[in-house]
Each structure stands twice: as structure tokens, then as C-alpha cells.
mmCIF file of C-alpha atoms in Angstrom:
data_model
loop_
_atom_site.group_PDB
_atom_site.id
_atom_site.type_symbol
_atom_site.label_atom_id
_atom_site.label_comp_id
_atom_site.label_asym_id
_atom_site.label_seq_id
_atom_site.Cartn_x
_atom_site.Cartn_y
_atom_site.Cartn_z
ATOM 1 C CA MET A 6 -61.924 -1.590 -73.836
ATOM 2 C CA LYS A 7 -64.979 -2.647 -71.880
ATOM 3 C CA PRO A 8 -64.562 -6.346 -72.702
ATOM 4 C CA PHE A 9 -61.006 -6.242 -71.329
ATOM 5 C CA VAL A 10 -62.111 -4.606 -68.096
ATOM 6 C CA LEU A 11 -64.921 -7.113 -67.650
ATOM 7 C CA ALA A 12 -62.535 -9.987 -68.327
ATOM 8 C CA ALA A 13 -60.048 -8.632 -65.802
ATOM 9 C CA LEU A 14 -62.730 -8.292 -63.185
ATOM 10 C CA LEU A 15 -63.894 -11.847 -63.833
ATOM 11 C CA LEU A 16 -60.386 -13.362 -63.813
ATOM 12 C CA ALA A 17 -59.061 -11.454 -60.777
ATOM 13 C CA PRO A 18 -60.748 -13.743 -58.220
ATOM 14 C CA LEU A 19 -59.240 -16.734 -60.052
ATOM 15 C CA ALA A 20 -55.720 -15.223 -59.729
ATOM 16 C CA LEU A 21 -56.149 -14.852 -55.981
ATOM 17 C CA ALA A 22 -57.753 -18.250 -55.518
ATOM 18 C CA ASP A 23 -54.515 -20.087 -54.548
ATOM 19 C CA LEU A 24 -53.650 -17.642 -51.770
ATOM 20 C CA PRO A 25 -54.457 -18.912 -48.254
ATOM 21 C CA ALA A 26 -57.140 -17.168 -46.415
ATOM 22 C CA PRO A 27 -55.900 -14.881 -43.587
ATOM 23 C CA GLU A 28 -55.776 -16.643 -40.251
ATOM 24 C CA ALA A 29 -57.829 -15.409 -37.439
ATOM 25 C CA ALA A 30 -55.949 -13.751 -34.584
ATOM 26 C CA PRO A 31 -55.286 -16.255 -31.805
ATOM 27 C CA ALA A 32 -57.319 -15.816 -28.760
ATOM 28 C CA ALA A 33 -55.421 -14.346 -25.816
ATOM 29 C CA VAL A 34 -54.359 -17.058 -23.389
ATOM 30 C CA VAL A 35 -54.859 -16.048 -19.821
ATOM 31 C CA GLU A 36 -52.533 -17.979 -17.575
ATOM 32 C CA PRO A 37 -53.555 -18.524 -14.048
ATOM 33 C CA ALA A 38 -51.702 -16.440 -11.479
ATOM 34 C CA PRO A 39 -48.826 -18.309 -9.854
ATOM 35 C CA ALA A 40 -49.398 -19.615 -6.433
ATOM 36 C CA PRO A 41 -47.747 -17.539 -3.710
ATOM 37 C CA ALA A 42 -44.233 -18.757 -2.824
ATOM 38 C CA PRO A 43 -44.075 -20.646 0.404
ATOM 39 C CA ALA A 44 -42.381 -18.849 3.261
ATOM 40 C CA LEU A 45 -38.594 -19.465 3.409
ATOM 41 C CA LYS A 46 -38.240 -21.976 6.094
ATOM 42 C CA HIS A 47 -35.636 -24.658 6.336
ATOM 43 C CA PRO A 48 -36.362 -27.796 8.322
ATOM 44 C CA GLU A 49 -33.024 -27.392 10.096
ATOM 45 C CA GLY A 50 -33.546 -23.719 10.822
ATOM 46 C CA ILE A 51 -31.067 -22.343 8.308
ATOM 47 C CA GLU A 52 -32.619 -18.923 8.513
ATOM 48 C CA LYS A 53 -31.269 -18.688 12.006
ATOM 49 C CA ALA A 54 -27.724 -19.076 10.669
ATOM 50 C CA MET A 55 -28.121 -16.195 8.214
ATOM 51 C CA GLY A 56 -26.465 -13.081 9.564
ATOM 52 C CA SER A 57 -27.479 -9.499 9.205
ATOM 53 C CA GLY A 58 -24.657 -8.718 6.738
ATOM 54 C CA VAL A 59 -22.584 -7.040 9.416
ATOM 55 C CA ILE A 60 -19.481 -8.678 10.850
ATOM 56 C CA GLU A 61 -19.885 -9.323 14.521
ATOM 57 C CA GLY A 62 -17.046 -9.450 16.988
ATOM 58 C CA GLY A 63 -13.549 -9.996 15.642
ATOM 59 C CA TRP A 64 -11.769 -8.122 18.429
ATOM 60 C CA GLU A 65 -9.045 -10.784 18.540
ATOM 61 C CA TYR A 66 -8.136 -9.851 14.962
ATOM 62 C CA ILE A 67 -8.183 -6.145 15.790
ATOM 63 C CA TYR A 68 -5.861 -6.558 18.759
ATOM 64 C CA ALA A 69 -3.625 -8.847 16.673
ATOM 65 C CA ALA A 70 -3.285 -6.221 13.927
ATOM 66 C CA TYR A 71 -2.504 -3.413 16.382
ATOM 67 C CA GLY A 72 -0.069 -5.730 18.159
ATOM 68 C CA VAL A 73 1.722 -6.513 14.898
ATOM 69 C CA GLY A 74 2.094 -2.770 14.316
ATOM 70 C CA LEU A 75 3.542 -2.148 17.769
ATOM 71 C CA LEU A 76 5.807 -5.187 17.534
ATOM 72 C CA GLY A 77 7.029 -4.035 14.127
ATOM 73 C CA VAL A 78 7.969 -0.580 15.429
ATOM 74 C CA LEU A 79 9.796 -2.056 18.416
ATOM 75 C CA VAL A 80 11.661 -4.711 16.422
ATOM 76 C CA PHE A 81 12.705 -2.347 13.626
ATOM 77 C CA ALA A 82 13.791 0.311 16.143
ATOM 78 C CA ALA A 83 15.789 -2.339 18.016
ATOM 79 C CA SER A 84 17.439 -3.499 14.791
ATOM 80 C CA LEU A 85 18.461 0.089 14.008
ATOM 81 C CA PHE A 86 19.833 0.488 17.529
ATOM 82 C CA ILE A 87 21.852 -2.729 17.278
ATOM 83 C CA ARG A 88 23.274 -1.751 13.877
ATOM 84 C CA ARG A 89 23.994 1.857 14.860
ATOM 85 C CA PRO A 90 27.377 3.132 13.749
ATOM 86 C CA LYS A 91 29.949 3.648 16.465
ATOM 87 C CA GLY A 92 31.612 6.690 14.961
ATOM 88 C CA LEU A 93 29.769 8.937 12.545
ATOM 89 C CA PRO A 94 31.429 11.179 9.998
ATOM 90 C CA GLU A 95 30.726 14.776 10.888
ATOM 91 C CA ARG A 96 30.015 15.918 7.371
ATOM 92 C CA ALA A 97 28.817 13.884 4.473
ATOM 93 C CA PRO A 98 31.048 14.212 1.409
ATOM 94 C CA MET B 21 -8.424 18.548 9.889
ATOM 95 C CA PRO B 22 -8.184 20.742 6.761
ATOM 96 C CA SER B 23 -7.140 18.873 3.643
ATOM 97 C CA PHE B 24 -3.919 20.842 3.148
ATOM 98 C CA ILE B 25 -2.451 19.741 6.486
ATOM 99 C CA PRO B 26 -1.357 16.223 5.412
ATOM 100 C CA LEU B 27 0.507 17.657 2.419
ATOM 101 C CA THR B 28 2.075 20.307 4.651
ATOM 102 C CA LEU B 29 3.205 17.627 7.093
ATOM 103 C CA LEU B 30 4.614 15.578 4.236
ATOM 104 C CA ALA B 31 6.567 18.609 3.036
ATOM 105 C CA LEU B 32 7.815 19.113 6.604
ATOM 106 C CA VAL B 33 9.064 15.524 6.766
ATOM 107 C CA VAL B 34 10.903 15.886 3.461
ATOM 108 C CA ALA B 35 12.384 19.184 4.689
ATOM 109 C CA ALA B 36 13.458 17.504 7.943
ATOM 110 C CA ILE B 37 15.191 14.705 6.015
ATOM 111 C CA VAL B 38 16.983 17.245 3.833
ATOM 112 C CA ALA B 39 17.974 19.233 6.944
ATOM 113 C CA HIS B 40 19.266 16.045 8.529
ATOM 114 C CA LEU B 41 21.433 15.318 5.514
ATOM 115 C CA ALA B 42 22.657 18.841 5.002
ATOM 116 C CA SER B 43 23.224 20.140 8.504
ATOM 117 C CA PRO B 44 25.520 18.389 10.999
ATOM 118 C CA LYS B 45 24.079 20.618 13.742
ATOM 119 C CA VAL B 46 20.574 19.279 13.258
ATOM 120 C CA ARG B 47 21.635 15.644 12.847
ATOM 121 C CA PRO B 48 22.222 14.717 16.517
ATOM 122 C CA TRP B 49 18.953 16.007 17.974
ATOM 123 C CA LEU B 50 16.150 16.525 15.438
ATOM 124 C CA TRP B 51 15.145 12.864 15.329
ATOM 125 C CA LYS B 52 14.626 12.722 19.097
ATOM 126 C CA PRO B 53 11.601 15.043 19.435
ATOM 127 C CA VAL B 54 10.100 13.525 16.287
ATOM 128 C CA ALA B 55 10.500 10.030 17.755
ATOM 129 C CA ALA B 56 8.950 11.185 21.044
ATOM 130 C CA LEU B 57 6.078 12.798 19.145
ATOM 131 C CA GLY B 58 5.582 9.586 17.162
ATOM 132 C CA ALA B 59 5.485 7.485 20.333
ATOM 133 C CA VAL B 60 2.893 9.759 21.950
ATOM 134 C CA MET B 61 0.822 9.839 18.788
ATOM 135 C CA LEU B 62 1.023 6.045 18.530
ATOM 136 C CA VAL B 63 -0.485 5.659 21.997
ATOM 137 C CA ALA B 64 -3.196 8.141 21.043
ATOM 138 C CA LEU B 65 -3.768 6.239 17.787
ATOM 139 C CA TRP B 66 -4.453 3.102 19.766
ATOM 140 C CA TYR B 67 -7.117 4.928 21.782
ATOM 141 C CA LEU B 68 -8.624 6.694 18.770
ATOM 142 C CA GLY B 69 -8.630 3.640 16.547
ATOM 143 C CA LEU B 70 -9.787 1.105 19.095
ATOM 144 C CA PHE B 71 -12.337 3.082 21.088
ATOM 145 C CA TRP B 72 -13.048 6.583 19.777
ATOM 146 C CA ALA B 73 -13.752 5.926 16.095
ATOM 147 C CA PRO B 74 -17.226 4.619 15.264
ATOM 148 C CA PRO B 75 -17.610 1.046 13.929
ATOM 149 C CA GLU B 76 -17.838 0.674 10.181
ATOM 150 C CA GLN B 77 -21.273 0.091 8.594
ATOM 151 C CA PHE B 78 -20.638 -3.483 7.401
ATOM 152 C CA MET B 79 -17.251 -4.442 8.838
ATOM 153 C CA SER B 80 -18.265 -3.131 12.239
ATOM 154 C CA ASP B 81 -15.299 -3.152 14.667
ATOM 155 C CA VAL B 82 -13.059 -5.098 12.285
ATOM 156 C CA GLY B 83 -12.845 -1.895 10.243
ATOM 157 C CA ARG B 84 -10.654 -0.441 12.996
ATOM 158 C CA ILE B 85 -7.752 -2.421 11.542
ATOM 159 C CA LEU B 86 -7.765 -0.045 8.572
ATOM 160 C CA TYR B 87 -6.570 2.830 10.777
ATOM 161 C CA VAL B 88 -3.190 1.115 11.103
ATOM 162 C CA HIS B 89 -3.133 -0.979 7.919
ATOM 163 C CA VAL B 90 -3.660 1.858 5.443
ATOM 164 C CA PRO B 91 -1.061 4.301 6.915
ATOM 165 C CA HIS B 92 1.571 1.548 6.901
ATOM 166 C CA VAL B 93 1.011 0.876 3.199
ATOM 167 C CA TRP B 94 0.993 4.626 2.468
ATOM 168 C CA MET B 95 4.369 4.965 4.177
ATOM 169 C CA ALA B 96 5.737 2.066 2.132
ATOM 170 C CA LEU B 97 4.666 3.782 -1.082
ATOM 171 C CA LEU B 98 6.182 7.080 0.097
ATOM 172 C CA ALA B 99 9.462 5.389 1.018
ATOM 173 C CA PHE B 100 9.661 3.676 -2.365
ATOM 174 C CA THR B 101 8.983 7.022 -4.054
ATOM 175 C CA LEU B 102 11.847 8.558 -2.083
ATOM 176 C CA ASN B 103 13.980 5.588 -3.109
ATOM 177 C CA VAL B 104 13.357 6.064 -6.821
ATOM 178 C CA GLY B 105 13.890 9.819 -6.489
ATOM 179 C CA CYS B 106 17.305 9.198 -4.946
ATOM 180 C CA ALA B 107 18.103 6.576 -7.589
ATOM 181 C CA VAL B 108 17.352 9.000 -10.411
ATOM 182 C CA ALA B 109 19.333 11.710 -8.618
ATOM 183 C CA TYR B 110 22.286 9.341 -8.277
ATOM 184 C CA LEU B 111 22.252 8.456 -11.954
ATOM 185 C CA MET B 112 22.103 12.142 -12.878
ATOM 186 C CA LYS B 113 24.855 13.152 -10.455
ATOM 187 C CA LYS B 114 26.816 10.518 -8.569
ATOM 188 C CA SER B 115 26.658 11.099 -4.829
ATOM 189 C CA TRP B 116 27.098 8.753 -1.877
ATOM 190 C CA VAL B 117 24.426 10.706 -0.008
ATOM 191 C CA THR B 118 21.647 9.884 -2.462
ATOM 192 C CA ASP B 119 22.891 6.290 -2.698
ATOM 193 C CA ALA B 120 22.741 5.845 1.083
ATOM 194 C CA LEU B 121 19.369 7.560 1.290
ATOM 195 C CA ALA B 122 17.998 5.287 -1.432
ATOM 196 C CA GLU B 123 19.150 2.224 0.484
ATOM 197 C CA SER B 124 17.607 3.421 3.742
ATOM 198 C CA ALA B 125 14.331 4.362 2.067
ATOM 199 C CA ALA B 126 14.074 0.941 0.422
ATOM 200 C CA GLU B 127 14.626 -0.937 3.669
ATOM 201 C CA VAL B 128 12.158 1.228 5.588
ATOM 202 C CA GLY B 129 9.669 0.830 2.750
ATOM 203 C CA VAL B 130 9.983 -2.940 2.878
ATOM 204 C CA TYR B 131 9.437 -2.804 6.648
ATOM 205 C CA PHE B 132 6.278 -0.696 6.362
ATOM 206 C CA GLY B 133 5.030 -2.758 3.431
ATOM 207 C CA ALA B 134 5.561 -6.089 5.187
ATOM 208 C CA VAL B 135 3.796 -4.910 8.346
ATOM 209 C CA GLY B 136 0.988 -3.380 6.293
ATOM 210 C CA VAL B 137 0.455 -6.587 4.320
ATOM 211 C CA SER B 138 0.469 -8.594 7.566
ATOM 212 C CA MET B 139 -2.218 -6.329 8.973
ATOM 213 C CA GLY B 140 -4.182 -6.677 5.749
ATOM 214 C CA SER B 141 -4.010 -10.438 6.032
ATOM 215 C CA ILE B 142 -5.340 -10.283 9.587
ATOM 216 C CA TRP B 143 -8.143 -7.990 8.384
ATOM 217 C CA ALA B 144 -8.973 -10.324 5.479
ATOM 218 C CA ARG B 145 -9.628 -13.344 7.715
ATOM 219 C CA PRO B 146 -12.832 -12.049 9.359
ATOM 220 C CA THR B 147 -13.847 -9.953 6.313
ATOM 221 C CA TRP B 148 -13.169 -12.225 3.326
ATOM 222 C CA GLY B 149 -13.034 -15.478 5.249
ATOM 223 C CA VAL B 150 -9.459 -16.220 4.172
ATOM 224 C CA TRP B 151 -6.030 -15.071 5.297
ATOM 225 C CA TRP B 152 -4.847 -14.601 1.732
ATOM 226 C CA ASP B 153 -6.393 -14.427 -1.711
ATOM 227 C CA TRP B 154 -4.549 -14.238 -5.011
ATOM 228 C CA ASP B 155 -6.367 -11.179 -6.268
ATOM 229 C CA PRO B 156 -4.703 -8.415 -8.348
ATOM 230 C CA ARG B 157 -4.024 -6.022 -5.459
ATOM 231 C CA LEU B 158 -2.422 -8.656 -3.267
ATOM 232 C CA ILE B 159 -0.390 -10.164 -6.110
ATOM 233 C CA SER B 160 0.922 -6.791 -7.273
ATOM 234 C CA THR B 161 1.788 -5.793 -3.692
ATOM 235 C CA THR B 162 3.668 -9.044 -3.188
ATOM 236 C CA VAL B 163 5.565 -8.529 -6.434
ATOM 237 C CA MET B 164 6.422 -4.964 -5.379
ATOM 238 C CA LEU B 165 7.763 -6.070 -1.996
ATOM 239 C CA LEU B 166 9.738 -8.914 -3.563
ATOM 240 C CA ALA B 167 11.226 -6.475 -6.073
ATOM 241 C CA TYR B 168 12.519 -4.280 -3.245
ATOM 242 C CA VAL B 169 13.775 -7.304 -1.296
ATOM 243 C CA GLY B 170 15.682 -8.152 -4.474
ATOM 244 C CA TYR B 171 16.976 -4.568 -4.581
ATOM 245 C CA LEU B 172 18.326 -4.913 -1.039
ATOM 246 C CA ALA B 173 19.783 -8.338 -1.845
ATOM 247 C CA LEU B 174 21.521 -6.871 -4.896
ATOM 248 C CA ARG B 175 23.078 -4.207 -2.697
ATOM 249 C CA SER B 176 24.316 -6.707 -0.150
ATOM 250 C CA PHE B 177 25.812 -9.052 -2.757
ATOM 251 C CA THR B 178 27.760 -6.417 -4.698
ATOM 252 C CA GLU B 179 31.156 -5.599 -3.229
ATOM 253 C CA ASP B 180 32.272 -2.628 -5.300
ATOM 254 C CA PRO B 181 30.490 0.469 -3.869
ATOM 255 C CA GLU B 182 30.287 2.381 -7.133
ATOM 256 C CA ARG B 183 29.051 -0.583 -9.128
ATOM 257 C CA ARG B 184 26.582 -1.387 -6.347
ATOM 258 C CA ALA B 185 25.244 2.155 -6.387
ATOM 259 C CA THR B 186 24.781 2.200 -10.150
ATOM 260 C CA TRP B 187 23.237 -1.234 -10.436
ATOM 261 C CA SER B 188 20.913 -0.688 -7.518
ATOM 262 C CA ALA B 189 19.824 2.696 -8.899
ATOM 263 C CA VAL B 190 18.754 0.996 -12.118
ATOM 264 C CA SER B 191 17.115 -1.761 -10.097
ATOM 265 C CA ALA B 192 15.242 0.845 -8.044
ATOM 266 C CA ILE B 193 13.800 2.431 -11.178
ATOM 267 C CA LEU B 194 12.704 -0.971 -12.495
ATOM 268 C CA SER B 195 11.179 -1.896 -9.124
ATOM 269 C CA TYR B 196 9.223 1.343 -9.028
ATOM 270 C CA VAL B 197 7.257 0.257 -12.091
ATOM 271 C CA SER B 198 5.326 -2.028 -9.759
ATOM 272 C CA LEU B 199 4.066 0.870 -7.653
ATOM 273 C CA PRO B 200 1.493 2.369 -10.066
ATOM 274 C CA ILE B 201 0.368 -1.187 -10.827
ATOM 275 C CA VAL B 202 -0.310 -1.667 -7.110
ATOM 276 C CA TRP B 203 -2.159 1.634 -6.896
ATOM 277 C CA PHE B 204 -4.371 1.134 -9.939
ATOM 278 C CA SER B 205 -4.798 -2.650 -9.663
ATOM 279 C CA VAL B 206 -8.133 -2.264 -7.898
ATOM 280 C CA ARG B 207 -9.419 -0.130 -10.784
ATOM 281 C CA TRP B 208 -7.884 -1.991 -13.710
ATOM 282 C CA TRP B 209 -8.990 -5.478 -12.669
ATOM 283 C CA ASN B 210 -11.881 -7.047 -10.825
ATOM 284 C CA SER B 211 -10.295 -7.136 -7.399
ATOM 285 C CA LEU B 212 -11.646 -8.421 -4.132
ATOM 286 C CA HIS B 213 -9.821 -5.541 -2.467
ATOM 287 C CA GLN B 214 -11.933 -2.401 -2.386
ATOM 288 C CA VAL B 215 -11.000 0.698 -4.368
ATOM 289 C CA GLN B 216 -9.430 3.712 -2.699
ATOM 290 C CA SER B 217 -11.733 5.749 -0.508
ATOM 291 C CA ASN B 218 -11.734 9.506 -0.245
ATOM 292 C CA PRO B 219 -12.963 11.923 2.427
ATOM 293 C CA SER B 220 -16.288 12.355 0.630
ATOM 294 C CA THR B 221 -17.068 8.627 0.915
ATOM 295 C CA VAL B 222 -15.874 8.080 4.480
ATOM 296 C CA ASP B 223 -17.400 9.341 7.698
ATOM 297 C CA LYS B 224 -15.579 12.368 9.121
ATOM 298 C CA PRO B 225 -14.369 10.796 12.412
ATOM 299 C CA MET B 226 -12.941 7.888 10.425
ATOM 300 C CA VAL B 227 -11.039 10.263 8.134
ATOM 301 C CA GLN B 228 -9.646 12.068 11.168
ATOM 302 C CA VAL B 229 -8.356 8.865 12.764
ATOM 303 C CA LEU B 230 -6.914 7.720 9.444
ATOM 304 C CA ARG B 231 -5.044 11.001 9.069
ATOM 305 C CA TRP B 232 -3.878 10.810 12.666
ATOM 306 C CA GLY B 233 -2.454 7.377 11.883
ATOM 307 C CA ALA B 234 -0.767 8.715 8.741
ATOM 308 C CA VAL B 235 0.906 11.564 10.660
ATOM 309 C CA THR B 236 2.022 9.108 13.352
ATOM 310 C CA MET B 237 3.598 6.848 10.774
ATOM 311 C CA LEU B 238 5.174 9.874 9.052
ATOM 312 C CA CYS B 239 7.060 10.544 12.299
ATOM 313 C CA PHE B 240 8.341 6.965 12.353
ATOM 314 C CA LEU B 241 9.107 7.113 8.642
ATOM 315 C CA TYR B 242 11.354 10.120 9.213
ATOM 316 C CA VAL B 243 13.106 8.645 12.266
ATOM 317 C CA PHE B 244 13.644 5.246 10.669
ATOM 318 C CA ILE B 245 14.959 6.681 7.415
ATOM 319 C CA VAL B 246 17.450 9.065 9.015
ATOM 320 C CA LYS B 247 18.721 6.433 11.472
ATOM 321 C CA ARG B 248 19.027 3.835 8.711
ATOM 322 C CA TYR B 249 20.759 6.463 6.584
ATOM 323 C CA GLU B 250 23.436 6.852 9.260
ATOM 324 C CA ILE B 251 24.056 3.099 9.138
ATOM 325 C CA ALA B 252 24.331 3.173 5.351
ATOM 326 C CA ARG B 253 26.738 6.120 5.457
ATOM 327 C CA SER B 254 28.968 4.452 8.019
ATOM 328 C CA ARG B 255 29.093 1.285 5.891
ATOM 329 C CA GLN B 256 30.016 3.360 2.855
ATOM 330 C CA THR B 257 32.784 5.048 4.804
ATOM 331 C CA ALA B 258 34.087 1.700 6.043
ATOM 332 C CA ALA B 259 34.027 0.294 2.520
ATOM 333 C CA MET B 260 36.030 3.256 1.223
ATOM 334 C CA GLU B 261 38.685 2.745 3.864
ATOM 335 C CA LEU B 262 39.149 -0.940 3.095
ATOM 336 C CA PRO B 263 42.348 -1.830 1.270
ATOM 337 C CA PRO B 264 41.942 -3.254 -2.223
ATOM 338 C CA LEU B 265 41.279 -6.989 -2.325
ATOM 339 C CA GLU B 266 44.369 -7.692 -4.438
ATOM 340 C CA ALA B 267 47.662 -5.908 -3.968
ATOM 341 C CA PRO B 268 48.815 -4.185 -7.161
ATOM 342 C CA ARG B 269 51.174 -6.431 -9.049
ATOM 343 C CA PRO B 270 54.710 -5.137 -9.487
ATOM 344 C CA GLU B 271 55.367 -4.141 -13.023
ATOM 345 C CA ALA B 272 57.600 -6.466 -15.000
ATOM 346 C CA ALA B 273 61.087 -5.144 -15.353
#
């Protein structure tokens, strides 16, 4: 038994000889911190054209919409008046 | 304004329409105080919408258009619902009353819808940057209005009153399919138009003005429908009195 154990111990390194040696862990790469972004500034002053996200003005549209509503009521009422029946039946059948 | 008041007012309008149809005593005068009330409320709506209500957070003053745009579209949807109700009632039990009421509701609905869409277009120009955009809500609304214009055209092109009533009742039911598509279009698809608001997402003064506008338009909805109904009834009566187009042929001896 002992000769077999000794032979196994002697041959074991030979069996592992073709395996590559474990690689060393790569060293951590420390990237340099990015340079701070330059301030947003357009040569033509585009930042001045950027609004605040709120619509400004527009009263002409508001008056137009309310005017369309009033005009609609008047025109439809006038059309009903023009088409009104001359003699109405007293009781619907 | 408590939340039950709009529904109560809506029930009152429906009751007033029914009273107008059923009672000859009510017919000559009930529309007059409602029309006067609507006119007064319309003037007040102008003040409330233009000056009293606060500007919207992002739309600012342009948001004031919604106080007249939204009630108009609501009234169109209500009128089309009345139209389909009358159409179903006609098919279940033939009656010239429901036929005439369906016709008047459709025409008034088209009026409110067209004005509402026009207001929406005016609102879209400063908000979206365009007068019109082919997004799901606008397309479905256009299809709905065109369907009801087709309904009215069908009525005007059909001579026989009974056939006209039956065909248009079926057409009304088919047209009404477009209404839930309009309502849910902003939820089903990615629409530029915003989804429906509710009182919990809108500032209280804005809700009050919006409801004021809805009640104002309810008054006009009632007056317009009952006056248009009288026109439809008189046309029906005239059509019944017309002699047949062809004289009956004498039987062969």
C-alpha cells in the first residue's frame, strides 16, 4: 500500500504540471477625475432665449377662444330663431 | 360647490326636457327663464374665467381657455348620449317624439363639439406650438364629429320619415361607438392631449369656474335641444301631411 501512496504523491505534481499558474489580480486602475464641465454659455446668448417653462402672454388666444364661444351661441340661437316653426302642434302624438 | 350638485343639475335638465316634451303647459315658457339664466351665467363665466380664476402653473393665462373649451366638449358628449338613448328607445318602441329628440340632440351635439374643438385648436397654438396635431384624442374627436355629421346628412337625404327614423337610429348607435374611444383615447394611447383631470388634481377655484361653465352650458344645452326639437317636430308634421309622391294607380279592370 505504501509504495502506491508514495507513487501517487510523487506523480501528482506531474499531473498538475500542464495547468497554467493562477494569474495575479489586476491592479486597480484609478482614473483621473473628469474636469469640471464648462459653464453653459452660447456665443450668441442662447441661454437668454430659454424660457422659464411657463407660457407668457397669449391673451389674444384667450379672447379669441371666448369670442368663438360667444359667436357660436349667437349664431346657433339665430339659426334656431330663423328656422322656428310657424305653427306648433299643441300635443305631440 | 359640493360634488353632488353637478349631477343634480344634470338630472334637473333631463327632467326639464322630459317636462317640455310631456306637458304642453310647460312648453311655451320654461325655456325662457333657463335661457335668461344661461345668458347671465355666461357673462359671469367671462368674468370668472378671464379675471377671477388664478393662472395655471405652466400654461399661465392660456389655461383660462379650458374653462370654456372643456364644458363645450362635455355638452357634446352629453348630447350624443341623449341621442343614442333616444335611438335605442325608438328602436324598442317607435315614436316620433324620440326620433325628433334624437335629431335635435345630434345637431346640438355637433354644434357644441365643433365649437369645443375650435377652442381646443386655439388653445393648442400657444401651448403645443401648432393649431392641430394628429394625435389620438384629436383624431378620434374628428371621427366622432364626422360620424354625427353623417348621421344628420343621412336624415336630410332620406325622404320617407319612418325609414329615415329607423336608419338614423341604427346610425346613431354606430356613431356612439366613437364616444368611449374619444374618452379613453388619452389613456389607451400616447397622446399629446393630457388625461382627464379630477377635483383632487386641480386647484379649488379652477374647479369652481369649470363647474360654473358646465352649468352655464347645461342651460344652453337644454334651450337649444328643446327649440331644435320643436323644429324637428314641425318638419315631421309637415312631412306627414304631404300627399304621396305618386298617385295610386287605378286598378286594371
